[in-house]
CSV table of C-alpha atoms in Angstrom, one decimal:
chain,number,residue,atom,x,y,z
A,1266,LEU,CA,6.6,3.0,-49.0
A,1267,ASP,CA,8.1,2.2,-45.6
A,1268,ALA,CA,5.5,1.2,-43.0
A,1269,PRO,CA,5.2,3.9,-40.3
A,1270,PRO,CA,7.2,3.1,-37.1
A,1271,LYS,CA,5.1,1.2,-34.6
A,1272,LYS,CA,4.1,3.0,-31.4
A,1273,ASP,CA,6.1,2.5,-28.4
A,1274,ILE,CA,3.4,2.5,-25.5
A,1275,ASN,CA,6.0,2.6,-23.0
A,1276,SER,CA,7.9,5.5,-24.4
A,1277,ASP,CA,7.4,9.2,-23.4
A,1278,ASN,CA,4.9,10.8,-25.7
A,1279,ARG,CA,5.7,14.6,-26.1
A,1280,ASN,CA,3.2,15.0,-28.8
A,1281,HIS,CA,0.1,13.9,-26.5
A,1282,ILE,CA,-1.1,11.4,-29.2
A,1283,HIS,CA,-4.6,9.7,-27.9
A,1284,ARG,CA,-4.1,6.1,-27.6
A,1285,HIS,CA,-7.0,3.6,-27.4
A,1286,LEU,CA,-7.4,1.4,-24.4
A,1287,SER,CA,-6.7,-1.7,-26.5
A,1288,GLU,CA,-3.1,-0.8,-26.4
A,1289,TYR,CA,-3.0,-1.6,-22.9
A,1290,PHE,CA,-5.8,-4.2,-22.0
A,1291,LYS,CA,-7.1,-7.3,-23.5
A,1292,PRO,CA,-10.6,-7.6,-25.3
A,1293,GLU,CA,-11.9,-9.6,-22.5
A,1294,GLU,CA,-10.8,-6.9,-19.9
A,1295,LEU,CA,-12.2,-4.3,-22.1
A,1296,ARG,CA,-15.5,-5.8,-22.1
A,1297,VAL,CA,-15.7,-5.5,-18.2
A,1298,LEU,CA,-15.3,-1.7,-18.7
A,1299,GLY,CA,-18.2,-1.4,-21.0
A,1300,ASP,CA,-18.8,1.4,-23.7
A,1301,LEU,CA,-16.6,4.2,-21.8
A,1302,ALA,CA,-13.6,1.7,-22.8
A,1303,ASN,CA,-14.3,2.7,-26.4
A,1304,ARG,CA,-14.4,6.4,-25.6
A,1305,VAL,CA,-11.5,7.1,-23.4
A,1306,ARG,CA,-8.3,7.7,-24.7
A,1307,VAL,CA,-4.8,7.6,-22.9
A,1308,VAL,CA,-2.5,10.4,-23.1
A,1309,ILE,CA,1.4,9.8,-21.8
A,1310,ASP,CA,2.2,13.4,-20.5
A,1311,SER,CA,5.8,13.9,-19.5
A,1312,SER,CA,5.0,17.4,-18.0
A,1313,LEU,CA,3.2,16.0,-15.0
A,1314,PRO,CA,4.9,16.4,-11.6
A,1315,ASP,CA,6.6,13.4,-10.2
A,1316,THR,CA,4.0,13.5,-7.4
A,1317,LEU,CA,1.2,13.1,-9.8
A,1318,HIS,CA,0.8,9.6,-11.4
A,1319,GLY,CA,-2.2,10.6,-13.5
A,1320,THR,CA,-5.2,12.8,-13.8
A,1321,SER,CA,-8.6,12.7,-15.9
A,1322,ARG,CA,-10.0,15.5,-17.9
A,1323,VAL,CA,-12.3,16.0,-20.6
A,1324,THR,CA,-11.2,17.7,-23.8
A,1325,PHE,CA,-13.5,18.6,-26.7
A,1326,GLY,CA,-16.1,16.0,-25.4
A,1327,VAL,CA,-13.2,13.1,-25.2
A,1328,PRO,CA,-12.7,11.8,-21.8
A,1329,LEU,CA,-9.1,11.4,-21.3
A,1330,ALA,CA,-6.8,9.3,-19.0
A,1331,VAL,CA,-3.6,11.5,-18.8
A,1332,VAL,CA,-0.5,9.2,-17.4
A,1333,ASN,CA,2.8,10.2,-15.9
A,1334,PRO,CA,5.4,8.1,-17.9
A,1335,LYS,CA,7.2,7.7,-14.5
A,1336,ALA,CA,4.0,6.0,-13.0
A,1337,PRO,CA,5.1,2.4,-11.6
A,1338,ASP,CA,1.9,0.9,-12.9
A,1339,ARG,CA,0.4,2.4,-15.9
A,1340,ARG,CA,-2.5,0.0,-16.3
A,1341,TYR,CA,-3.8,0.9,-12.8
A,1342,VAL,CA,-3.5,4.9,-13.4
A,1343,ILE,CA,-5.4,4.4,-16.6
A,1344,LEU,CA,-8.2,2.2,-14.8
A,1345,HIS,CA,-8.1,4.6,-11.9
A,1346,GLU,CA,-8.7,7.6,-14.2
A,1347,LEU,CA,-11.2,5.6,-16.2
A,1348,MET,CA,-13.2,4.9,-13.3
A,1349,HIS,CA,-13.3,8.6,-12.0
A,1350,HIS,CA,-14.9,9.1,-15.4
A,1351,GLN,CA,-17.4,6.3,-14.9
A,1352,LEU,CA,-18.5,7.7,-11.7
A,1353,ASP,CA,-19.0,11.0,-13.1
A,1354,GLU,CA,-21.1,9.6,-16.1
A,1355,LEU,CA,-23.1,7.5,-13.4
A,1356,GLY,CA,-24.0,10.7,-11.3
A,1357,CYS,CA,-21.4,11.1,-8.8
A,1358,PRO,CA,-21.5,14.8,-7.6
A,1359,SER,CA,-19.0,17.5,-7.5
A,1360,LEU,CA,-19.3,19.3,-4.2
A,1361,CYS,CA,-20.0,22.9,-3.3
A,1362,CYS,CA,-18.7,23.5,-0.1
A,1363,THR,CA,-19.6,26.6,2.3
A,1364,VAL,CA,-18.7,27.8,5.5
A,1365,LYS,CA,-21.5,29.8,6.9
A,1366,GLY,CA,-20.9,32.1,9.7
A,1367,VAL,CA,-17.4,32.4,11.4
A,1368,GLU,CA,-15.3,29.5,12.5
A,1369,PRO,CA,-15.9,29.4,16.5
A,1370,GLN,CA,-12.9,30.1,18.8
A,1371,GLY,CA,-10.7,27.0,19.1
A,1372,SER,CA,-11.4,25.5,15.8
A,1373,TRP,CA,-8.4,24.6,13.8
A,1374,LEU,CA,-10.1,26.2,10.6
A,1375,ARG,CA,-9.1,29.6,12.4
A,1376,HIS,CA,-5.5,28.8,11.7
A,1377,THR,CA,-5.8,28.1,7.9
A,1378,LYS,CA,-8.0,29.3,5.0
A,1379,PHE,CA,-11.3,27.7,4.0
A,1380,GLN,CA,-10.5,27.3,0.3
A,1381,HIS,CA,-7.1,25.8,1.2
A,1382,PHE,CA,-8.8,23.3,3.4
A,1383,VAL,CA,-11.5,22.5,0.6
A,1384,ARG,CA,-9.2,22.4,-2.4
A,1385,GLY,CA,-6.6,20.4,-0.4
A,1386,LEU,CA,-7.7,18.2,2.5
A,1387,LEU,CA,-11.4,17.7,1.6
A,1388,VAL,CA,-10.8,16.8,-1.8
A,1389,GLN,CA,-8.4,14.3,-0.8
A,1390,LEU,CA,-11.0,12.6,1.5
A,1391,TRP,CA,-13.5,12.6,-1.3
A,1392,GLU,CA,-11.1,11.1,-3.5
A,1393,LEU,CA,-10.5,8.3,-1.0
A,1394,ILE,CA,-14.1,7.5,-0.7
A,1395,GLN,CA,-14.3,7.5,-4.4
A,1396,HIS,CA,-11.6,5.1,-4.7
A,1397,SER,CA,-13.0,2.9,-1.9
A,1398,ARG,CA,-15.8,2.0,-4.3
A,1399,PHE,CA,-13.7,0.8,-7.2
A,1400,ASN,CA,-10.3,-0.4,-6.2
A,1401,MET,CA,-11.2,-3.8,-4.7
A,1402,THR,CA,-12.9,-4.6,-8.1
A,1403,LEU,CA,-9.8,-3.3,-10.1
A,1404,LYS,CA,-7.7,-5.8,-7.7
A,1405,ARG,CA,-9.9,-8.6,-8.3
A,1406,VAL,CA,-10.5,-8.2,-12.0
A,1407,PHE,CA,-7.3,-6.6,-13.2
A,1408,ASN,CA,-5.0,-7.6,-10.5
A,1409,CYS,CA,-3.6,-4.2,-9.8
A,1410,GLY,CA,-4.2,-1.7,-7.0
A,1411,PRO,CA,-3.2,1.6,-5.6
A,1412,GLU,CA,-0.3,0.2,-3.4
A,1413,SER,CA,1.8,0.4,-6.8
A,1414,ALA,CA,1.7,4.1,-6.4
A,1415,ARG,CA,1.2,4.8,-2.6
A,1416,ASP,CA,4.2,2.7,-1.2
A,1417,GLY,CA,6.7,4.8,-3.3
A,1418,GLU,CA,4.9,7.9,-2.3
A,1419,TYR,CA,4.9,7.3,1.5
A,1420,ARG,CA,8.7,5.8,1.5
A,1421,ARG,CA,9.4,9.1,-0.2
A,1422,TYR,CA,8.0,11.0,2.7
A,1423,ILE,CA,9.5,8.9,5.3
A,1424,THR,CA,13.1,9.2,3.6
A,1425,GLN,CA,12.6,13.0,3.4
A,1426,SER,CA,10.9,13.2,7.0
A,1427,ALA,CA,8.6,15.7,5.7
A,1428,LEU,CA,4.9,15.3,5.0
A,1429,PRO,CA,2.6,17.8,2.7
A,1430,MET,CA,0.0,19.4,4.8
A,1431,TYR,CA,-2.4,19.5,1.8
A,1432,GLY,CA,-1.8,23.4,1.6
A,1433,MET,CA,-3.2,24.2,5.0
A,1434,CYS,CA,0.0,25.1,6.6
A,1435,GLY,CA,3.7,24.6,6.5
A,1436,GLN,CA,5.8,21.9,8.2
A,1437,GLN,CA,6.0,24.0,11.4
A,1438,GLY,CA,2.5,25.1,11.0
A,1439,ASN,CA,-0.3,25.2,13.6
A,1440,MET,CA,-0.2,21.9,15.6
A,1441,GLN,CA,-4.0,21.3,15.4
A,1442,VAL,CA,-4.0,21.9,11.4
A,1443,ARG,CA,-1.0,19.5,11.2
A,1444,LYS,CA,-2.7,16.7,13.5
A,1445,VAL,CA,-5.7,16.7,11.2
A,1446,ALA,CA,-3.5,16.8,8.0
A,1447,VAL,CA,-1.2,13.8,9.4
A,1448,ALA,CA,-4.3,11.9,10.5
A,1449,ALA,CA,-5.6,12.2,6.7
A,1450,HIS,CA,-2.3,10.5,5.6
A,1451,VAL,CA,-2.8,7.8,8.0
A,1452,CYS,CA,-6.2,7.2,6.7
A,1453,THR,CA,-4.9,7.2,3.0
A,1454,VAL,CA,-2.1,4.6,3.8
A,1455,LEU,CA,-4.8,2.4,5.6
A,1456,LEU,CA,-6.9,2.5,2.7
A,1457,GLU,CA,-4.5,2.3,-0.2
A,1458,ALA,CA,-0.8,1.1,1.0
A,1459,SER,CA,0.5,-2.3,1.3
A,1460,PRO,CA,0.6,-3.7,4.8
A,1461,LYS,CA,4.6,-3.3,5.0
A,1462,VAL,CA,4.2,0.3,4.3
A,1463,GLN,CA,1.5,0.9,6.7
A,1464,LYS,CA,3.6,-0.5,9.6
A,1465,GLU,CA,6.4,1.5,8.3
A,1466,PHE,CA,4.6,4.7,8.2
A,1467,MET,CA,3.0,4.4,11.4
A,1468,SER,CA,6.3,3.8,13.3
A,1469,TRP,CA,7.7,6.8,11.5
A,1470,VAL,CA,4.5,9.1,12.6
A,1471,ARG,CA,5.0,8.0,16.3
A,1472,GLN,CA,8.8,8.7,16.2
A,1473,LYS,CA,8.3,12.0,14.1
A,1474,PHE,CA,5.5,13.9,15.9
A,1475,ALA,CA,5.0,14.4,19.6
A,1476,GLN,CA,1.3,13.8,19.1
A,1477,GLY,CA,1.8,10.9,16.8
A,1478,PRO,CA,-0.4,8.4,18.8
A,1479,GLU,CA,-3.2,10.9,18.7
A,1480,MET,CA,-2.9,11.5,15.0
A,1481,ILE,CA,-2.8,7.7,14.2
A,1482,ALA,CA,-6.0,7.2,16.4
A,1483,LEU,CA,-7.8,10.0,14.4
A,1484,GLY,CA,-6.7,8.6,11.1
A,1485,GLU,CA,-7.8,5.2,12.2
A,1486,LYS,CA,-11.3,6.7,13.1
A,1487,MET,CA,-11.3,8.3,9.8
A,1488,PHE,CA,-10.6,5.0,8.1
A,1489,SER,CA,-13.2,3.0,9.9
A,1490,GLN,CA,-15.6,5.6,8.4
A,1491,VAL,CA,-15.1,4.6,4.8
A,1492,ALA,CA,-16.7,1.6,3.5
A,1493,PRO,CA,-15.0,0.0,0.5
A,1494,THR,CA,-16.8,-2.1,-1.8
A,1495,ASP,CA,-16.2,-4.7,-4.4
A,1496,LEU,CA,-19.0,-4.1,-7.0
A,1497,GLU,CA,-19.0,-3.7,-10.7
A,1498,LEU,CA,-20.5,-0.4,-11.3
A,1499,LEU,CA,-22.0,-1.1,-14.8
A,1500,LYS,CA,-23.9,-4.0,-13.2
A,1501,LEU,CA,-25.8,-1.9,-10.9
A,1502,SER,CA,-29.2,-0.9,-11.2
A,1503,ARG,CA,-30.2,2.9,-11.0
A,1504,ASP,CA,-31.6,2.5,-7.5
A,1505,GLU,CA,-28.4,0.6,-6.5
A,1506,LEU,CA,-26.3,3.4,-7.9
A,1507,ASP,CA,-28.3,6.0,-6.0
A,1508,ARG,CA,-27.7,4.1,-2.6
A,1509,LEU,CA,-23.9,3.7,-3.5
A,1510,ILE,CA,-23.5,7.5,-4.1
A,1511,GLN,CA,-25.6,8.3,-1.0
A,1512,GLY,CA,-23.4,5.8,0.9
A,1513,MET,CA,-20.3,7.8,-0.2
A,1514,LEU,CA,-21.9,11.1,0.7
A,1515,SER,CA,-22.7,9.6,4.3
A,1516,ASN,CA,-19.1,8.5,4.5
A,1517,LEU,CA,-17.9,12.1,3.8
A,1518,GLN,CA,-20.1,13.5,6.4
A,1519,GLU,CA,-19.1,11.2,9.0
A,1520,VAL,CA,-15.4,11.8,8.3
A,1521,LEU,CA,-15.8,15.6,8.0
A,1522,THR,CA,-17.5,15.5,11.5
A,1523,THR,CA,-14.8,13.4,12.9
A,1524,LEU,CA,-12.3,16.0,11.8
A,1525,GLY,CA,-13.4,18.2,14.8
A,1526,THR,CA,-13.9,21.4,13.1
A,1527,GLY,CA,-16.0,23.0,16.0
A,1528,MET,CA,-19.0,23.4,13.3
A,1529,THR,CA,-22.1,21.5,12.1
A,1530,VAL,CA,-21.4,19.7,9.0
A,1531,SER,CA,-24.4,19.1,6.6
A,1532,VAL,CA,-24.0,17.1,3.3
A,1533,GLY,CA,-27.1,17.6,1.2
A,1534,PRO,CA,-28.6,15.5,-1.3
A,1535,VAL,CA,-27.5,15.1,-5.1
A,1536,LYS,CA,-28.9,17.7,-7.3
A,1537,PRO,CA,-28.6,18.0,-11.3
A,1538,LEU,CA,-26.8,20.7,-12.9
A,1539,LYS,CA,-28.1,22.6,-15.8
A,1540,GLU,CA,-24.5,22.6,-17.2
A,1541,LYS,CA,-21.6,20.1,-16.6
A,1542,PHE,CA,-19.1,21.4,-14.0
A,1543,ASN,CA,-15.6,21.1,-15.7
A,1544,GLY,CA,-17.4,19.5,-18.7
A,1545,ARG,CA,-17.8,16.3,-16.7
A,1546,CYS,CA,-19.9,16.4,-13.4
A,1547,THR,CA,-23.8,16.5,-14.2
A,1548,THR,CA,-24.5,16.6,-10.4
A,1549,VAL,CA,-23.7,18.5,-7.2
A,1550,SER,CA,-24.1,18.0,-3.3
A,1551,GLU,CA,-23.7,20.9,-1.3
A,1552,VAL,CA,-21.5,20.5,1.9
A,1553,ASP,CA,-22.2,23.3,4.4
A,1554,PHE,CA,-20.4,24.1,7.6
A,1555,TYR,CA,-22.6,26.0,10.2
A,1556,SER,CA,-21.3,27.9,13.0
A,1557,ALA,CA,-23.1,27.6,16.4
A,1558,SER,CA,-24.3,31.0,16.0
A,1559,THR,CA,-26.1,30.3,12.6
A,1560,VAL,CA,-29.7,30.5,13.4
A,1561,SER,CA,-31.4,29.5,10.2
A,1562,VAL,CA,-30.1,26.0,8.9
A,1563,ASN,CA,-31.2,24.5,5.8
A,1564,ALA,CA,-29.4,21.4,4.8
A,1565,GLY,CA,-30.6,21.6,1.1
A,1566,GLY,CA,-29.7,25.3,0.7
A,1567,PHE,CA,-26.9,27.2,-1.0
A,1568,GLY,CA,-26.5,31.0,-0.3
A,1569,SER,CA,-29.6,32.9,-1.7
A,1570,SER,CA,-30.1,30.5,-4.8
A,1571,PRO,CA,-33.8,30.0,-5.6
A,1572,THR,CA,-35.0,26.5,-4.8
A,1573,ASN,CA,-35.8,25.8,-8.3
A,1574,GLN,CA,-32.4,26.7,-9.7
A,1575,SER,CA,-29.0,24.9,-9.5
A,1576,PRO,CA,-26.4,26.4,-7.3
A,1577,GLN,CA,-23.5,28.4,-9.1
A,1578,PRO,CA,-20.0,28.3,-7.6
A,1579,PHE,CA,-18.7,31.3,-5.8
A,1580,VAL,CA,-15.3,31.6,-4.6
A,1581,SER,CA,-14.3,34.0,-2.0
A,1582,GLY,CA,-10.6,34.4,-0.9
A,1583,GLN,CA,-11.2,35.3,2.8
A,1584,GLY,CA,-12.0,31.9,4.5
A,1585,LEU,CA,-14.8,33.5,6.6
A,1586,GLY,CA,-18.4,34.2,6.3
A,1587,ASN,CA,-20.2,32.4,3.6
A,1588,ALA,CA,-17.0,31.5,1.5
A,1589,SER,CA,-17.7,28.6,-0.8
A,1590,GLU,CA,-15.5,26.5,-2.9
A,1591,TRP,CA,-16.5,24.3,-6.0
A,1592,VAL,CA,-14.5,21.0,-6.2
A,1593,SER,CA,-14.5,17.7,-8.0
A,1594,CYS,CA,-12.0,14.8,-8.2
A,1595,SER,CA,-9.8,13.8,-10.9
A,1596,CYS,CA,-6.2,12.7,-9.8
A,1597,CYS,CA,-4.3,9.8,-8.6
């Protein structure tokens, strides 16, 4: 019998065959990744949109790194998604976000919907903070980084003369909302794009938006509140991991406070979940937005859940008054 054709790891795989990481990495590289490298499988998926280089998910208990065949650096995308899996397994929390009360007059949150803010901008910020805990290590150990994807993404925005607003408003939407969205892009570029593209993007923002200098200043402040680290997660003790995760949550609270929502932001401690969220997250942190009119503030609370129970997700479409969104991160 003829031997079966050899798999082409660079071709588009429409059958979504699960591939072992050994097809992409050397044995010495796999050792750095630990046991997870033997369990994660790579799937090449041409159905992903051009704007999404990859995503991670768990299917039937198997952690997957799903890769867009058009991604400029597949190795980075695979590593990126693997690190999201690794953070999940080490206890990085999903977020349960709640607005308690009514957004105050003058708050830009009044010009969008809370669930759009959470699912768009807040998820992006939590993604960036997670990335900051592994991108330096990936650059040092594997010599690849996020600029392979970010540079093309932001040059495309410059060419199109348009920026996505994280689903919070349109291109001509409320200026307060747009200011926050553009500032988040500035923060993203400073964290993950090359110096050349950083310079190109800042110049474009100044020319494109009347409030360009203010947008850049806000983005730079957000950037300063994220603390990148070069640590191999598997070499950390449990206490060191707990401090790392708490540092990430502290970064999130600082950045969310900087956004100027006009509300008090409280990021609660990490709590265990009785059941995994999305089949992957074993913990949760409650992110509460309190209006000035809220009388009782309990940083560890969630609605009316008893203190001895894990919070459960509740999704409201109103965007006002105790609306909650439950999110985790998985994309690049």
